[in-house]
GROMACS .gro file of C-alpha atoms in nm:
model
  425
    1MET     CA    1   1.762  -4.983   3.324
    2ALA     CA    2   1.409  -5.160   3.333
    3GLY     CA    3   1.119  -5.029   3.110
    4GLU     CA    4   0.891  -4.953   3.415
    5ASP     CA    5   1.174  -4.756   3.552
    6LEU     CA    6   1.210  -4.569   3.212
    7ARG     CA    7   0.847  -4.520   3.216
    8VAL     CA    8   0.863  -4.370   3.551
    9LEU     CA    9   1.142  -4.136   3.488
   10PHE     CA   10   1.010  -3.999   3.179
   11GLY     CA   11   0.646  -3.994   3.291
   12GLN     CA   12   0.606  -3.635   3.387
   13SER     CA   13   0.872  -3.525   3.123
   14ILE     CA   14   0.800  -3.281   2.821
   15ALA     CA   15   1.014  -3.541   2.629
   16VAL     CA   16   0.832  -3.836   2.454
   17PHE     CA   17   0.951  -4.153   2.536
   18ALA     CA   18   0.820  -4.513   2.384
   19SER     CA   19   0.991  -4.855   2.430
   20LEU     CA   20   0.921  -5.080   2.138
   21THR     CA   21   0.966  -5.469   2.119
   22GLY     CA   22   1.027  -5.705   1.833
   23PRO     CA   23   1.108  -5.644   1.468
   24GLU     CA   24   0.730  -5.522   1.428
   25HIS     CA   25   0.824  -5.253   1.677
   26VAL     CA   26   0.527  -5.326   1.921
   27VAL     CA   27   0.477  -5.050   2.167
   28GLU     CA   28   0.537  -5.184   2.506
   29THR     CA   29   0.512  -4.888   2.713
   30ALA     CA   30   0.524  -4.498   2.654
   31ASN     CA   31   0.498  -4.184   2.856
   32PRO     CA   32   0.190  -3.950   2.866
   33ALA     CA   33   0.370  -3.708   2.650
   34PHE     CA   34   0.399  -3.955   2.369
   35PHE     CA   35   0.035  -4.032   2.371
   36ALA     CA   36  -0.057  -3.679   2.396
   37THR     CA   37   0.168  -3.601   2.098
   38ILE     CA   38   0.006  -3.864   1.896
   39GLY     CA   39  -0.317  -3.792   2.013
   40GLU     CA   40  -0.483  -3.929   2.347
   41HIS     CA   41  -0.741  -4.147   2.126
   42ARG     CA   42  -0.447  -4.359   2.022
   43ALA     CA   43  -0.324  -4.420   2.373
   44ARG     CA   44  -0.279  -4.781   2.337
   45THR     CA   45   0.014  -5.053   2.414
   46GLY     CA   46   0.057  -5.381   2.271
   47VAL     CA   47   0.013  -5.288   1.902
   48PRO     CA   48   0.267  -5.230   1.631
   49LEU     CA   49   0.360  -4.877   1.588
   50VAL     CA   50   0.287  -4.872   1.233
   51ASP     CA   51  -0.081  -4.973   1.322
   52LEU     CA   52  -0.095  -4.727   1.590
   53MET     CA   53   0.050  -4.460   1.356
   54PRO     CA   54  -0.004  -4.566   0.983
   55GLU     CA   55   0.100  -4.207   0.880
   56LEU     CA   56   0.478  -4.280   0.973
   57ALA     CA   57   0.491  -4.563   0.724
   58GLY     CA   58   0.541  -4.323   0.410
   59GLN     CA   59   0.784  -4.084   0.604
   60GLY     CA   60   1.095  -4.302   0.658
   61PHE     CA   61   1.069  -4.337   1.021
   62THR     CA   62   0.959  -4.740   1.004
   63ALA     CA   63   1.267  -4.796   0.788
   64LEU     CA   64   1.504  -4.590   1.035
   65LEU     CA   65   1.335  -4.843   1.342
   66ASP     CA   66   1.424  -5.138   1.084
   67GLU     CA   67   1.784  -5.031   1.072
   68VAL     CA   68   1.848  -4.963   1.411
   69TYR     CA   69   1.683  -5.301   1.496
   70ARG     CA   70   1.891  -5.491   1.232
   71THR     CA   71   2.227  -5.316   1.314
   72GLY     CA   72   2.219  -5.223   1.658
   73GLU     CA   73   2.338  -4.883   1.592
   74PRO     CA   74   2.167  -4.586   1.733
   75CYS     CA   75   2.018  -4.297   1.518
   76THR     CA   76   1.986  -3.932   1.586
   77GLY     CA   77   1.788  -3.675   1.415
   78ARG     CA   78   1.747  -3.299   1.470
   79ASP     CA   79   1.459  -3.083   1.376
   80VAL     CA   80   1.308  -3.370   1.170
   81ARG     CA   81   0.964  -3.290   1.020
   82VAL     CA   82   0.665  -3.542   1.072
   83VAL     CA   83   0.294  -3.523   0.991
   84LEU     CA   84   0.120  -3.652   1.286
   85GLY     CA   85  -0.240  -3.757   1.207
   86THR     CA   86  -0.445  -3.794   0.893
   87GLY     CA   87  -0.686  -3.586   0.684
   88PRO     CA   88  -0.825  -3.272   0.843
   89HIS     CA   89  -0.669  -3.355   1.171
   90ALA     CA   90  -0.312  -3.388   1.052
   91ARG     CA   91  -0.047  -3.147   1.178
   92GLU     CA   92   0.300  -3.074   1.104
   93ALA     CA   93   0.546  -3.112   1.392
   94PHE     CA   94   0.921  -3.120   1.420
   95PHE     CA   95   1.129  -3.335   1.667
   96ASP     CA   96   1.483  -3.395   1.802
   97PHE     CA   97   1.492  -3.754   1.871
   98THR     CA   98   1.715  -4.070   1.933
   99TYR     CA   99   1.643  -4.428   1.819
  100GLU     CA  100   1.855  -4.642   2.072
  101PRO     CA  101   1.856  -5.040   2.047
  102ARG     CA  102   1.735  -5.231   2.341
  103ARG     CA  103   1.944  -5.552   2.420
  104ASP     CA  104   1.870  -5.851   2.642
  105GLY     CA  105   2.125  -6.028   2.884
  106GLY     CA  106   2.282  -6.196   2.583
  107ASP     CA  107   2.351  -5.850   2.411
  108GLU     CA  108   2.089  -5.927   2.147
  109VAL     CA  109   1.893  -5.656   2.020
  110VAL     CA  110   1.510  -5.719   2.129
  111GLY     CA  111   1.365  -5.378   2.051
  112VAL     CA  112   1.427  -5.006   2.017
  113ARG     CA  113   1.390  -4.720   2.246
  114VAL     CA  114   1.244  -4.395   2.105
  115ILE     CA  115   1.340  -4.063   2.299
  116GLY     CA  116   1.248  -3.736   2.154
  117VAL     CA  117   1.170  -3.357   2.224
  118GLU     CA  118   0.927  -3.168   2.005
  119THR     CA  119   1.075  -2.859   1.855
  120THR     CA  120   0.784  -2.744   1.672
  121GLN     CA  121   0.733  -2.434   1.875
  122VAL     CA  122   1.097  -2.339   1.852
  123LYS     CA  123   1.089  -2.396   1.459
  124HIS     CA  124   0.794  -2.198   1.434
  125ALA     CA  125   0.915  -1.926   1.634
  126GLN     CA  126   1.232  -1.910   1.420
  127HIS     CA  127   1.005  -1.909   1.100
  128LEU     CA  128   0.808  -1.656   1.269
  129MET     CA  129   1.088  -1.410   1.361
  130ALA     CA  130   1.237  -1.483   1.003
  131GLU     CA  131   0.905  -1.364   0.850
  132HIS     CA  132   0.871  -1.080   1.072
  133ARG     CA  133   1.200  -0.961   0.987
  134ALA     CA  134   1.107  -0.983   0.629
  135LEU     CA  135   0.817  -0.757   0.689
  136LEU     CA  136   0.987  -0.507   0.867
  137GLU     CA  137   1.248  -0.495   0.556
  138GLN     CA  138   0.942  -0.453   0.331
  139ILE     CA  139   0.824  -0.148   0.544
  140ALA     CA  140   1.186  -0.019   0.566
  141ARG     CA  141   1.210  -0.006   0.189
  142GLN     CA  142   0.847   0.142   0.154
  143ALA     CA  143   0.686  -0.151   0.000
  144PRO     CA  144   0.304  -0.071  -0.109
  145LEU     CA  145   0.098  -0.110   0.214
  146THR     CA  146  -0.139  -0.363   0.057
  147GLU     CA  147   0.168  -0.577  -0.024
  148VAL     CA  148   0.293  -0.576   0.327
  149LEU     CA  149  -0.043  -0.650   0.472
  150ASP     CA  150  -0.127  -0.919   0.232
  151GLY     CA  151   0.223  -1.082   0.303
  152MET     CA  152   0.163  -1.040   0.676
  153ALA     CA  153  -0.174  -1.216   0.661
  154ARG     CA  154  -0.057  -1.511   0.441
  155CYS     CA  155   0.246  -1.544   0.674
  156ILE     CA  156   0.022  -1.586   0.986
  157GLU     CA  157  -0.217  -1.845   0.803
  158ASP     CA  158   0.092  -2.046   0.706
  159LEU     CA  159   0.254  -2.042   1.054
  160ALA     CA  160  -0.073  -2.117   1.242
  161PRO     CA  161  -0.085  -2.479   1.365
  162GLN     CA  162  -0.453  -2.487   1.307
  163GLU     CA  163  -0.647  -2.329   1.004
  164VAL     CA  164  -0.688  -1.962   1.061
  165LEU     CA  165  -0.797  -1.681   0.794
  166VAL     CA  166  -0.666  -1.327   0.867
  167SER     CA  167  -0.828  -0.983   0.783
  168VAL     CA  168  -0.688  -0.656   0.840
  169LEU     CA  169  -0.937  -0.336   0.816
  170LEU     CA  170  -0.803   0.008   0.795
  171ALA     CA  171  -0.985   0.298   0.964
  172ASP     CA  172  -1.116   0.604   0.788
  173PRO     CA  173  -0.928   0.926   0.892
  174ASP     CA  174  -1.223   1.009   1.095
  175GLY     CA  175  -1.204   0.668   1.269
  176LEU     CA  176  -1.581   0.591   1.216
  177HIS     CA  177  -1.562   0.336   0.951
  178LEU     CA  178  -1.326   0.045   0.852
  179ARG     CA  179  -1.232  -0.039   0.511
  180HIS     CA  180  -1.077  -0.349   0.338
  181GLY     CA  181  -0.703  -0.359   0.373
  182ALA     CA  182  -0.621  -0.755   0.332
  183ALA     CA  183  -0.776  -1.071   0.369
  184PRO     CA  184  -0.633  -1.327   0.093
  185SER     CA  185  -0.810  -1.644   0.228
  186LEU     CA  186  -1.159  -1.493   0.291
  187PRO     CA  187  -1.427  -1.490   0.018
  188ASP     CA  188  -1.468  -1.164  -0.179
  189PHE     CA  189  -1.839  -1.136  -0.106
  190TYR     CA  190  -1.756  -1.132   0.260
  191ASN     CA  191  -1.484  -0.875   0.225
  192GLU     CA  192  -1.700  -0.653  -0.002
  193ALA     CA  193  -1.981  -0.672   0.268
  194ILE     CA  194  -1.785  -0.565   0.552
  195ASP     CA  195  -1.588  -0.292   0.366
  196GLY     CA  196  -1.683   0.044   0.515
  197ILE     CA  197  -1.857  -0.104   0.825
  198ALA     CA  198  -1.908   0.141   1.099
  199THR     CA  199  -1.699   0.132   1.428
  200GLY     CA  200  -1.938   0.095   1.748
  201GLU     CA  201  -2.030  -0.136   2.043
  202GLY     CA  202  -2.197  -0.476   1.897
  203VAL     CA  203  -2.086  -0.403   1.549
  204GLY     CA  204  -1.931  -0.760   1.516
  205SER     CA  205  -1.566  -0.841   1.649
  206CYS     CA  206  -1.389  -0.565   1.456
  207GLY     CA  207  -1.622  -0.275   1.509
  208THR     CA  208  -1.642  -0.349   1.867
  209ALA     CA  209  -1.282  -0.376   1.896
  210ALA     CA  210  -1.210  -0.053   1.687
  211HIS     CA  211  -1.458   0.128   1.918
  212ARG     CA  212  -1.319  -0.019   2.257
  213ARG     CA  213  -0.959   0.020   2.143
  214GLU     CA  214  -0.911  -0.321   2.299
  215SER     CA  215  -0.923  -0.688   2.194
  216VAL     CA  216  -1.247  -0.875   2.120
  217VAL     CA  217  -1.284  -1.239   2.146
  218VAL     CA  218  -1.573  -1.416   2.003
  219THR     CA  219  -1.537  -1.779   2.028
  220ASP     CA  220  -1.864  -1.867   1.868
  221ILE     CA  221  -2.024  -1.639   1.596
  222ALA     CA  222  -2.351  -1.837   1.612
  223THR     CA  223  -2.435  -1.731   1.969
  224ASP     CA  224  -2.256  -1.405   2.019
  225PRO     CA  225  -2.486  -1.110   2.040
  226PHE     CA  226  -2.193  -0.884   1.877
  227TRP     CA  227  -2.261  -1.076   1.542
  228ASP     CA  228  -2.650  -1.062   1.527
  229ASP     CA  229  -2.620  -0.821   1.225
  230PHE     CA  230  -2.355  -1.052   1.051
  231ARG     CA  231  -2.435  -1.402   1.161
  232ASP     CA  232  -2.588  -1.501   0.814
  233LEU     CA  233  -2.285  -1.354   0.627
  234ALA     CA  234  -2.060  -1.529   0.837
  235ASP     CA  235  -2.238  -1.847   0.801
  236ARG     CA  236  -2.225  -1.819   0.435
  237ALA     CA  237  -1.848  -1.761   0.445
  238GLY     CA  238  -1.806  -2.067   0.673
  239LEU     CA  239  -1.683  -1.851   0.974
  240ALA     CA  240  -1.742  -1.976   1.349
  241ALA     CA  241  -1.507  -1.762   1.554
  242CYS     CA  242  -1.325  -1.426   1.525
  243TRP     CA  243  -1.067  -1.269   1.750
  244SER     CA  244  -1.004  -0.909   1.670
  245THR     CA  245  -0.736  -0.671   1.792
  246PRO     CA  246  -0.730  -0.299   1.756
  247ILE     CA  247  -0.428  -0.145   1.546
  248LEU     CA  248  -0.349   0.168   1.710
  249ALA     CA  249  -0.084   0.440   1.652
  250ARG     CA  250   0.186   0.563   1.887
  251ASP     CA  251  -0.060   0.846   1.999
  252GLY     CA  252  -0.333   0.611   2.046
  253SER     CA  253  -0.553   0.687   1.745
  254LEU     CA  254  -0.692   0.427   1.569
  255LEU     CA  255  -0.535   0.282   1.244
  256GLY     CA  256  -0.751  -0.035   1.177
  257THR     CA  257  -0.802  -0.369   1.311
  258PHE     CA  258  -0.637  -0.724   1.279
  259ALA     CA  259  -0.860  -1.012   1.305
  260MET     CA  260  -0.825  -1.399   1.316
  261TYR     CA  261  -1.115  -1.614   1.191
  262HIS     CA  262  -1.142  -2.002   1.264
  263ARG     CA  263  -1.380  -2.233   1.100
  264ALA     CA  264  -1.499  -2.393   1.424
  265PRO     CA  265  -1.581  -2.242   1.743
  266ARG     CA  266  -1.248  -2.166   1.927
  267ALA     CA  267  -1.100  -1.981   2.237
  268PRO     CA  268  -0.745  -1.840   2.199
  269GLN     CA  269  -0.452  -1.953   2.392
  270ASP     CA  270  -0.200  -1.699   2.516
  271SER     CA  271   0.022  -1.776   2.233
  272ASP     CA  272  -0.259  -1.677   1.982
  273LEU     CA  273  -0.314  -1.350   2.165
  274ALA     CA  274   0.055  -1.284   2.180
  275LEU     CA  275   0.080  -1.337   1.804
  276ALA     CA  276  -0.197  -1.108   1.733
  277ARG     CA  277  -0.027  -0.836   1.936
  278VAL     CA  278   0.275  -0.888   1.751
  279PHE     CA  279   0.128  -0.849   1.410
  280ALA     CA  280  -0.090  -0.572   1.521
  281GLY     CA  281   0.220  -0.373   1.615
  282THR     CA  282   0.369  -0.458   1.295
  283ALA     CA  283   0.066  -0.369   1.110
  284ALA     CA  284   0.061  -0.018   1.290
  285LEU     CA  285   0.419   0.037   1.187
  286ALA     CA  286   0.332  -0.014   0.829
  287ILE     CA  287   0.019   0.182   0.813
  288GLU     CA  288   0.186   0.469   0.996
  289ARG     CA  289   0.492   0.457   0.765
  290HIS     CA  290   0.219   0.453   0.474
  291HIS     CA  291   0.043   0.775   0.612
  292THR     CA  292   0.390   0.937   0.669
  293GLU     CA  293   0.487   0.867   0.321
  294GLN     CA  294   0.142   0.952   0.164
  295ALA     CA  295   0.141   1.287   0.352
  296ARG     CA  296   0.491   1.347   0.215
  297ARG     CA  297   0.405   1.277  -0.137
  298ASP     CA  298   0.097   1.489  -0.089
  299ALA     CA  299   0.312   1.796   0.030
  300GLU     CA  300   0.540   1.733  -0.276
  301THR     CA  301   0.265   1.743  -0.508
  302ARG     CA  302   0.130   2.061  -0.339
  303ALA     CA  303   0.481   2.197  -0.384
  304GLU     CA  304   0.523   2.120  -0.746
  305ALA     CA  305   0.172   2.245  -0.822
  306ALA     CA  306   0.255   2.578  -0.620
  307HIS     CA  307   0.574   2.605  -0.813
  308ALA     CA  308   0.440   2.542  -1.147
  309GLU     CA  309   0.165   2.805  -1.071
  310LEU     CA  310   0.444   3.042  -0.950
  311THR     CA  311   0.659   2.982  -1.279
  312LYS     CA  312   0.359   3.054  -1.491
  313ALA     CA  313   0.269   3.347  -1.322
  314MET     CA  314   0.615   3.488  -1.352
  315ARG     CA  315   0.621   3.385  -1.706
  316ALA     CA  316   0.280   3.586  -1.758
  317GLU     CA  317   0.465   3.883  -1.559
  318GLN     CA  318   0.746   3.875  -1.795
  319GLU     CA  319   0.523   3.847  -2.096
  320LEU     CA  320   0.309   4.136  -1.987
  321ARG     CA  321   0.619   4.333  -1.879
  322ALA     CA  322   0.758   4.270  -2.226
  323GLU     CA  323   0.424   4.377  -2.383
  324ALA     CA  324   0.410   4.672  -2.155
  325GLU     CA  325   0.755   4.783  -2.288
  326GLN     CA  326   0.647   4.728  -2.656
  327ARG     CA  327   0.330   4.946  -2.593
  328ALA     CA  328   0.550   5.219  -2.428
  329GLU     CA  329   0.759   5.206  -2.721
  330ALA     CA  330   0.505   5.228  -2.950
  331ALA     CA  331   0.319   5.501  -2.772
  332ALA     CA  332   0.662   5.698  -2.749
  333GLU     CA  333   0.691   5.643  -3.122
  334LEU     CA  334   0.324   5.764  -3.185
  335ALA     CA  335   0.383   6.073  -2.965
  336ASP     CA  336   0.680   6.165  -3.156
  337ARG     CA  337   0.480   6.112  -3.485
  338MET     CA  338   0.201   6.310  -3.365
  339HIS     CA  339   0.425   6.589  -3.235
  340ALA     CA  340   0.573   6.616  -3.568
  341ALA     CA  341   0.270   6.628  -3.742
  342GLU     CA  342   0.114   6.884  -3.533
  343ALA     CA  343   0.426   7.084  -3.599
  344ALA     CA  344   0.388   7.040  -3.960
  345GLN     CA  345   0.011   7.095  -3.974
  346ALA     CA  346   0.001   7.386  -3.753
  347ALA     CA  347   0.016   7.636  -4.053
  348VAL     CA  348  -0.236   7.420  -4.268
  349PRO     CA  349  -0.579   7.558  -4.276
  350HIS     CA  350  -0.817   7.331  -4.090
  351PRO     CA  351  -1.145   7.350  -3.868
  352ARG     CA  352  -1.103   7.509  -3.517
  353GLN     CA  353  -1.280   7.225  -3.330
  354CYS     CA  354  -1.207   6.859  -3.299
  355ALA     CA  355  -1.423   6.651  -3.529
  356LEU     CA  356  -1.345   6.303  -3.381
  357GLY     CA  357  -1.543   6.328  -3.069
  358GLY     CA  358  -1.838   6.131  -3.186
  359ALA     CA  359  -2.196   6.184  -3.084
  360ASP     CA  360  -2.070   6.348  -2.764
  361GLY     CA  361  -1.877   6.616  -2.970
  362CYS     CA  362  -1.563   6.769  -2.846
  363ALA     CA  363  -1.490   7.129  -2.793
  364ALA     CA  364  -1.101   7.089  -2.790
  365PRO     CA  365  -0.914   7.268  -3.078
  366ALA     CA  366  -0.846   7.060  -3.389
  367GLU     CA  367  -0.474   6.989  -3.423
  368LEU     CA  368  -0.419   6.671  -3.647
  369LYS     CA  369  -0.554   6.549  -3.957
  370VAL     CA  370  -0.631   6.147  -3.945
  371ALA     CA  371  -0.716   5.974  -4.250
  372ASP     CA  372  -0.797   5.599  -4.331
  373ALA     CA  373  -0.750   5.360  -4.634
  374TRP     CA  374  -1.097   5.435  -4.762
  375GLY     CA  375  -1.039   5.805  -4.811
  376ASP     CA  376  -1.211   5.934  -4.517
  377ALA     CA  377  -1.030   6.203  -4.320
  378ALA     CA  378  -1.107   6.423  -4.032
  379TRP     CA  379  -0.935   6.667  -3.792
  380GLY     CA  380  -0.913   6.630  -3.429
  381CYS     CA  381  -0.773   6.709  -3.098
  382HIS     CA  382  -0.454   6.529  -2.963
  383ALA     CA  383  -0.655   6.288  -2.755
  384HIS     CA  384  -0.916   6.192  -3.000
  385ALA     CA  385  -0.662   6.166  -3.290
  386GLU     CA  386  -0.450   5.913  -3.073
  387GLU     CA  387  -0.758   5.708  -2.973
  388ALA     CA  388  -0.842   5.689  -3.346
  389LEU     CA  389  -0.493   5.585  -3.436
  390LEU     CA  390  -0.489   5.310  -3.179
  391ASN     CA  391  -0.852   5.182  -3.238
  392VAL     CA  392  -0.890   5.201  -3.620
  393ARG     CA  393  -0.657   4.951  -3.794
  394SER     CA  394  -0.641   5.136  -4.107
  395ALA     CA  395  -0.617   5.491  -3.960
  396PHE     CA  396  -0.277   5.736  -4.019
  397ILE     CA  397  -0.184   6.087  -3.977
  398ALA     CA  398  -0.286   6.253  -4.315
  399ASN     CA  399   0.020   6.500  -4.341
  400GLU     CA  400   0.133   6.584  -4.686
  401GLU     CA  401   0.459   6.755  -4.526
  402LEU     CA  402   0.550   6.416  -4.382
  403GLY     CA  403   0.533   6.224  -4.716
  404GLY     CA  404   0.245   5.998  -4.813
  405LEU     CA  405   0.095   5.922  -5.172
  406ALA     CA  406   0.130   6.287  -5.268
  407ALA     CA  407   0.512   6.235  -5.189
  408TYR     CA  408   0.514   5.923  -5.388
  409LEU     CA  409   0.320   6.067  -5.690
  410ASN     CA  410   0.572   6.355  -5.695
  411ARG     CA  411   0.877   6.125  -5.669
  412ARG     CA  412   1.176   6.175  -5.906
  413PRO     CA  413   1.168   6.001  -6.237
  414VAL     CA  414   1.332   5.655  -6.266
  415ARG     CA  415   1.580   5.748  -6.505
  416ALA     CA  416   1.703   6.015  -6.268
  417ARG     CA  417   1.694   5.813  -5.952
  418HIS     CA  418   1.919   5.541  -6.156
  419ALA     CA  419   2.143   5.789  -6.328
  420GLY     CA  420   2.470   5.654  -6.371
  421GLY     CA  421   2.366   5.273  -6.328
  422PRO     CA  422   2.336   4.991  -6.579
  423ARG     CA  423   2.043   4.998  -6.824
  424THR     CA  424   1.776   4.748  -6.826
  425GLY     CA  425   1.495   4.655  -7.032
   0.00000   0.00000   0.00000
């Protein structure tokens, strides 16, 4: 097939096509898709491919072309990685390609035909789905929220074809302020400055998106009025564009914002907005799961505290009950002793009225004699005698009939008590 026919055939195709001639692989013709892929500024023919795309020399492609030209055998590759361009304009791409030898009428190889289909978007989509599954697995196993959000931000930054810096802000419970959630590539001074910003119309991209509950796209921070209060801060951080998407719960309440920053003014493509929506939804799932888990932990903590208080109260009740039982037993024992003393002292001469009433006095009849360790003694009524016995540590019932020092002094001789036993001393 003639080269012109091939050019026409592939002219409107998304497949890249180039016809190379000679051992230096001079670009004889190529379709628009080829030049769009390598950059329109390099859309030239009649020059060796290595001069048109010097970045290919160190990636093995020139060696493959040499081999096809030398052997006449075609070469095929699938999902082959190639870096297109150099410096800040370099980008990673993936291709399925075929190098086919071109032959003349004498069956001699005169060049190489390059046909390829870029699979970069497919490759990125596969990577994106893999990373997304990994994030969902993190959420399912209840990984810390900061770990999930930080991993999500880094994932998007790695997948984006152009440099992007991701930030996630978390809404306060009242929905009136936004707090730092994750922003691994933004400078610390910037994160600290926007931590706690209010939600409201015109408060940057994120504050406005949170207020409106809808995406806010600022393509040029230097001129957008939403950034009047933050323009100098953004300039210090080297930020020129910011697209913010609100993170909403299933009931529509505000959970936070998901923002994508760029170093140069830029408007989003549909794929950019779709990516933001996907990960804003993922962030919503992670944040809601975190809130649910936090509420569960708080409830468990309250339940444990209540159980501890109940256990403490029950223990205190048991101690009080035991103490009350002991007091009751002691009171019963004291009552028995006092009744016995009353009976024993009834016939003993004693004052008629209670002498234990203190300054107020007491007209009740004296029934018991109470003494202490220092030799003081007094007769009193039943009530005041009981009060004295309970409140004076050394007080006791002075009752000769019930024993006491007199009984001890009048005890039997030791020899009599030990009669019949072995002698000592």
